[in-house]
Short mmCIF file of C-alpha atoms and ligand atoms in Angstrom, two decimals:
data_model
loop_
_atom_site.label_atom_id
_atom_site.label_comp_id
_atom_site.label_asym_id
_atom_site.label_seq_id
_atom_site.Cartn_x
_atom_site.Cartn_y
_atom_site.Cartn_z
CA UNK A 1 -104.14 7.58 22.37
CA UNK A 2 -105.73 7.97 18.92
CA UNK A 3 -103.96 7.45 15.61
CA UNK A 4 -103.45 11.18 15.22
CA UNK A 5 -99.80 12.21 15.60
CA UNK A 6 -99.00 13.25 19.16
CA UNK A 7 -98.89 17.03 19.60
CA UNK A 8 -95.76 18.15 21.41
CA UNK A 9 -95.22 21.57 22.90
CA UNK A 10 -91.59 22.30 23.75
CA UNK A 11 -90.38 24.76 26.40
CA UNK A 12 -86.83 26.11 26.14
CA UNK A 13 -84.58 28.71 27.71
CA UNK A 14 -81.37 28.42 25.72
CA UNK A 15 -79.54 26.86 22.80
CA UNK A 16 -82.20 24.30 22.02
CA UNK A 17 -80.02 21.41 20.88
CA UNK A 18 -82.55 19.01 22.42
CA UNK A 19 -85.31 20.88 20.60
CA UNK A 20 -83.32 20.35 17.39
CA UNK A 21 -83.21 16.61 18.02
CA UNK A 22 -87.02 16.61 18.29
CA UNK A 23 -87.33 18.63 15.09
CA UNK A 24 -85.01 16.22 13.27
CA UNK A 25 -86.73 13.09 14.59
CA UNK A 26 -90.19 14.41 13.69
CA UNK A 27 -88.99 15.34 10.20
CA UNK A 28 -87.37 11.96 9.60
CA UNK A 29 -90.52 10.14 10.73
CA UNK A 30 -88.75 8.41 13.64
CA UNK A 31 -90.97 10.27 16.07
CA UNK A 32 -94.67 10.04 15.18
CA UNK A 33 -95.43 13.52 16.48
CA UNK A 34 -95.78 17.16 15.51
CA UNK A 35 -94.38 20.13 17.39
CA UNK A 36 -97.27 22.56 17.74
CA UNK A 37 -95.25 25.37 19.34
CA UNK A 38 -92.03 26.31 21.08
CA UNK A 39 -92.20 28.68 24.03
CA UNK A 40 -89.17 30.35 25.61
CA UNK A 41 -88.94 32.33 28.82
CA UNK A 42 -85.92 34.15 27.38
CA UNK A 43 -86.31 36.42 24.34
CA UNK A 44 -82.72 35.75 23.21
CA UNK A 45 -82.86 31.96 23.42
CA UNK A 46 -81.03 30.64 20.35
CA UNK A 47 -83.46 27.74 20.17
CA UNK A 48 -86.17 30.13 18.96
CA UNK A 49 -84.31 30.48 15.67
CA UNK A 50 -84.12 26.70 15.30
CA UNK A 51 -87.92 26.57 15.66
CA UNK A 52 -88.45 29.40 13.17
CA UNK A 53 -86.22 27.71 10.62
CA UNK A 54 -88.43 24.63 10.94
CA UNK A 55 -91.59 26.74 10.54
CA UNK A 56 -92.74 26.05 14.07
CA UNK A 57 -94.77 28.69 15.85
CA UNK A 58 -92.83 30.42 18.64
CA UNK A 59 -93.85 32.45 21.68
CA UNK A 60 -91.78 34.32 24.25
CA UNK A 61 -93.07 34.73 27.78
CA UNK A 62 -90.35 36.67 29.55
CA UNK A 63 -90.33 35.65 33.21
CA UNK A 64 -88.59 38.90 34.22
CA UNK A 65 -91.78 40.80 33.40
CA UNK A 66 -93.79 38.97 36.07
CA UNK A 67 -93.83 39.77 39.75
CA UNK A 68 -94.31 36.21 40.97
CA UNK A 69 -93.61 32.64 39.95
CA UNK A 70 -97.37 31.97 40.12
CA UNK A 71 -98.32 34.76 37.71
CA UNK A 72 -95.65 33.67 35.22
CA UNK A 73 -96.79 30.06 35.40
CA UNK A 74 -100.44 31.08 34.96
CA UNK A 75 -99.58 32.95 31.77
CA UNK A 76 -97.44 30.07 30.56
CA UNK A 77 -100.26 27.58 31.16
CA UNK A 78 -102.70 29.77 29.28
CA UNK A 79 -100.34 29.90 26.31
CA UNK A 80 -99.65 26.16 26.40
CA UNK A 81 -103.32 25.24 26.71
CA UNK A 82 -104.21 27.36 23.69
CA UNK A 83 -102.38 24.72 21.60
CA UNK A 84 -103.97 21.70 23.37
CA UNK A 85 -100.76 19.63 23.33
CA UNK A 86 -100.72 15.94 24.26
CA UNK A 87 -97.27 16.21 25.80
CA UNK A 88 -95.22 19.11 27.16
CA UNK A 89 -91.46 18.73 26.81
CA UNK A 90 -89.05 20.68 29.01
CA UNK A 91 -85.91 20.98 26.90
CA UNK A 92 -83.39 23.04 28.84
CA UNK A 93 -86.20 25.10 30.37
CA UNK A 94 -84.44 26.73 33.30
CA UNK A 95 -87.37 27.58 35.55
CA UNK A 96 -88.65 25.92 38.69
CA UNK A 97 -92.34 25.29 38.08
CA UNK A 98 -95.08 25.85 40.65
CA UNK A 99 -97.02 22.87 42.10
CA UNK A 100 -100.16 24.11 40.34
CA UNK A 101 -98.41 23.96 36.97
CA UNK A 102 -96.94 20.52 37.59
CA UNK A 103 -100.29 19.12 38.80
CA UNK A 104 -102.10 20.49 35.76
CA UNK A 105 -99.80 18.58 33.37
CA UNK A 106 -99.50 15.44 35.53
CA UNK A 107 -98.58 12.50 33.32
CA UNK A 108 -97.93 14.62 30.25
CA UNK A 109 -94.88 16.63 31.28
CA UNK A 110 -91.37 15.30 30.62
CA UNK A 111 -87.96 16.71 31.50
CA UNK A 112 -84.39 15.73 30.75
CA UNK A 113 -81.79 16.16 33.44
CA UNK A 114 -78.04 15.77 32.83
CA UNK A 115 -77.27 13.25 35.59
CA UNK A 116 -78.09 9.70 36.53
CA UNK A 117 -80.98 10.61 38.81
CA UNK A 118 -81.51 10.26 41.71
CA UNK A 119 -77.88 11.39 41.79
CA UNK A 120 -77.27 15.12 41.45
CA UNK A 121 -80.59 16.87 41.13
CA UNK A 122 -80.20 20.63 40.58
CA UNK A 123 -77.31 22.41 38.89
CA UNK A 124 -73.60 21.73 38.10
CA UNK A 125 -74.28 18.04 37.68
CA UNK A 126 -71.22 17.26 35.55
CA UNK A 127 -68.72 18.85 37.92
CA UNK A 128 -70.37 17.20 40.90
CA UNK A 129 -70.05 13.76 39.28
CA UNK A 130 -66.36 14.40 38.50
CA UNK A 131 -65.64 15.76 42.00
CA UNK A 132 -67.26 12.71 43.57
CA UNK A 133 -64.88 10.45 41.61
CA UNK A 134 -67.78 8.73 39.83
CA UNK A 135 -66.86 6.38 37.01
CA UNK A 136 -69.98 7.14 35.04
CA UNK A 137 -72.43 9.95 34.49
CA UNK A 138 -75.33 10.42 32.11
CA UNK A 139 -78.78 11.83 31.58
CA UNK A 140 -82.29 10.93 32.69
CA UNK A 141 -85.66 11.51 31.02
CA UNK A 142 -88.32 11.64 33.71
CA UNK A 143 -91.90 12.58 34.32
CA UNK A 144 -92.12 15.86 36.18
CA UNK A 145 -93.64 15.85 39.64
CA UNK A 146 -93.54 18.43 42.41
CA UNK A 147 -90.18 17.19 43.64
CA UNK A 148 -87.41 19.02 41.75
CA UNK A 149 -85.72 16.53 39.37
CA UNK A 150 -87.39 13.82 41.44
CA UNK A 151 -90.18 12.46 39.23
CA UNK A 152 -90.20 8.84 38.05
CA UNK A 153 -87.49 8.14 35.45
CA UNK A 154 -88.41 6.75 32.06
CA UNK A 155 -85.01 6.33 30.42
CA UNK A 156 -81.36 6.92 31.19
CA UNK A 157 -78.19 7.07 29.12
CA UNK A 158 -74.98 6.12 30.86
CA UNK A 159 -71.73 7.76 29.78
CA UNK A 160 -68.34 6.71 31.22
CA UNK A 161 -66.30 9.52 32.79
CA UNK A 162 -62.91 9.51 31.12
CA UNK A 163 -59.66 10.35 32.86
CA UNK A 164 -59.04 14.01 32.13
CA UNK A 165 -62.70 14.85 31.58
CA UNK A 166 -63.76 18.27 32.73
CA UNK A 167 -67.33 19.47 33.13
CA UNK A 168 -67.45 20.78 29.54
CA UNK A 169 -66.09 17.68 27.83
CA UNK A 170 -68.40 15.45 29.88
CA UNK A 171 -71.41 17.70 29.20
CA UNK A 172 -70.70 17.53 25.45
CA UNK A 173 -70.63 13.72 25.44
CA UNK A 174 -73.75 13.46 27.57
CA UNK A 175 -75.60 15.91 25.31
CA UNK A 176 -75.06 13.60 22.33
CA UNK A 177 -76.89 10.87 24.28
CA UNK A 178 -79.61 13.27 25.44
CA UNK A 179 -80.44 13.83 21.79
CA UNK A 180 -81.10 10.11 21.40
CA UNK A 181 -82.97 9.21 24.57
CA UNK A 182 -85.30 12.22 24.82
CA UNK A 183 -87.05 11.74 21.45
CA UNK A 184 -87.10 7.98 22.12
CA UNK A 185 -88.99 8.46 25.40
CA UNK A 186 -91.36 10.86 23.63
CA UNK A 187 -91.87 8.25 20.94
CA UNK A 188 -92.86 5.68 23.57
CA UNK A 189 -95.29 8.22 25.00
CA UNK A 190 -96.67 9.01 21.54
CA UNK A 191 -97.26 5.33 20.91
CA UNK A 192 -99.15 5.02 24.20
CA UNK A 193 -96.45 2.70 25.59
CA UNK A 194 -95.07 5.04 28.29
CA UNK A 195 -97.44 6.36 30.94
CA UNK A 196 -97.36 7.74 34.44
CA UNK A 197 -99.58 5.75 36.78
CA UNK A 198 -99.76 7.29 40.22
CA UNK A 199 -96.11 7.91 40.95
CA UNK A 200 -94.79 5.13 38.73
CA UNK A 201 -93.53 5.32 35.17
CA UNK A 202 -94.87 2.35 33.24
CA UNK A 203 -93.54 1.05 29.91
CA UNK A 204 -95.49 -1.65 28.07
CA UNK A 205 -97.33 -2.51 31.30
CA UNK A 206 -94.11 -2.90 33.36
CA UNK A 207 -93.23 -0.47 36.14
CA UNK A 208 -89.86 1.10 35.41
CA UNK A 209 -87.28 0.94 38.19
CA UNK A 210 -87.06 4.04 40.41
CA UNK A 211 -83.37 4.38 39.60
CA UNK A 212 -84.03 4.65 35.89
CA UNK A 213 -84.08 2.40 32.90
CA UNK A 214 -80.48 2.45 31.84
CA UNK A 215 -79.30 2.50 28.28
CA UNK A 216 -75.58 2.59 27.75
CA UNK A 217 -74.84 5.25 25.21
CA UNK A 218 -71.25 4.39 24.36
C1 LIG B 301 -79.28 19.92 28.60
O1 LIG B 301 -78.07 19.46 29.13
C2 LIG B 301 -80.42 19.42 29.45
O2 LIG B 301 -80.15 18.18 30.04
C3 LIG B 301 -80.49 20.47 30.53
O3 LIG B 301 -80.20 21.68 29.87
C4 LIG B 301 -79.42 21.44 28.71
C5 LIG B 301 -80.17 22.03 27.56
O4 LIG B 301 -79.47 22.05 26.39
N1 LIG B 301 -81.78 20.43 31.17
P1 LIG B 301 -80.16 22.52 25.02
O5 LIG B 301 -80.75 23.91 25.26
O6 LIG B 301 -81.21 21.52 24.68
O7 LIG B 301 -79.03 22.56 24.05
#
């Protein structure tokens, strides 16, 4: 990658607290990147206001106005490509993406998922971890591949499950760690240290383990 700051494009659907962590890290200089645009599939996403307050260009592409997943994804790709980003960040973007979309951004599409993948892909991750009697939960930053929440992990934060935790209290503590590990993984990518090679995430020339590269957040 050149010396130019990495151009990030961030996709959101909701509150955008992860987006805010990217904004803050870019502003403080911890993340050598610029956010070229924020796109939401929901017009009311609160994260849009966070982007506007930071003078970041915003777009809304409302998925309810499309008659198929393919046509929505085509429009989304067109919008994304008009900014020529180096890296596309899914930050609470609550849409399943089509194989064509995922292939197009192979190696430059990251997601964060609130579980210690490969455990608990999909929804209700916090409750599922509690119900299973797990002693720890967490979050995983991973490259996106066609397998839902199944792409190679780049970084994980581990959070102990406390006695008396419910899904909300656990989600709140995990979110704090998400805000640290997601910009960190993007920083590694920006510095050319983190890449996807075939189906392996590689950091500084070393293949990362398939179960994630754990960082204990607490
Ligand atoms: C986070 O928990 C993230 O892991 C999941 O959706 C949530 C988004 O939160 N994919 P926010 O919109 O970034 O606050």
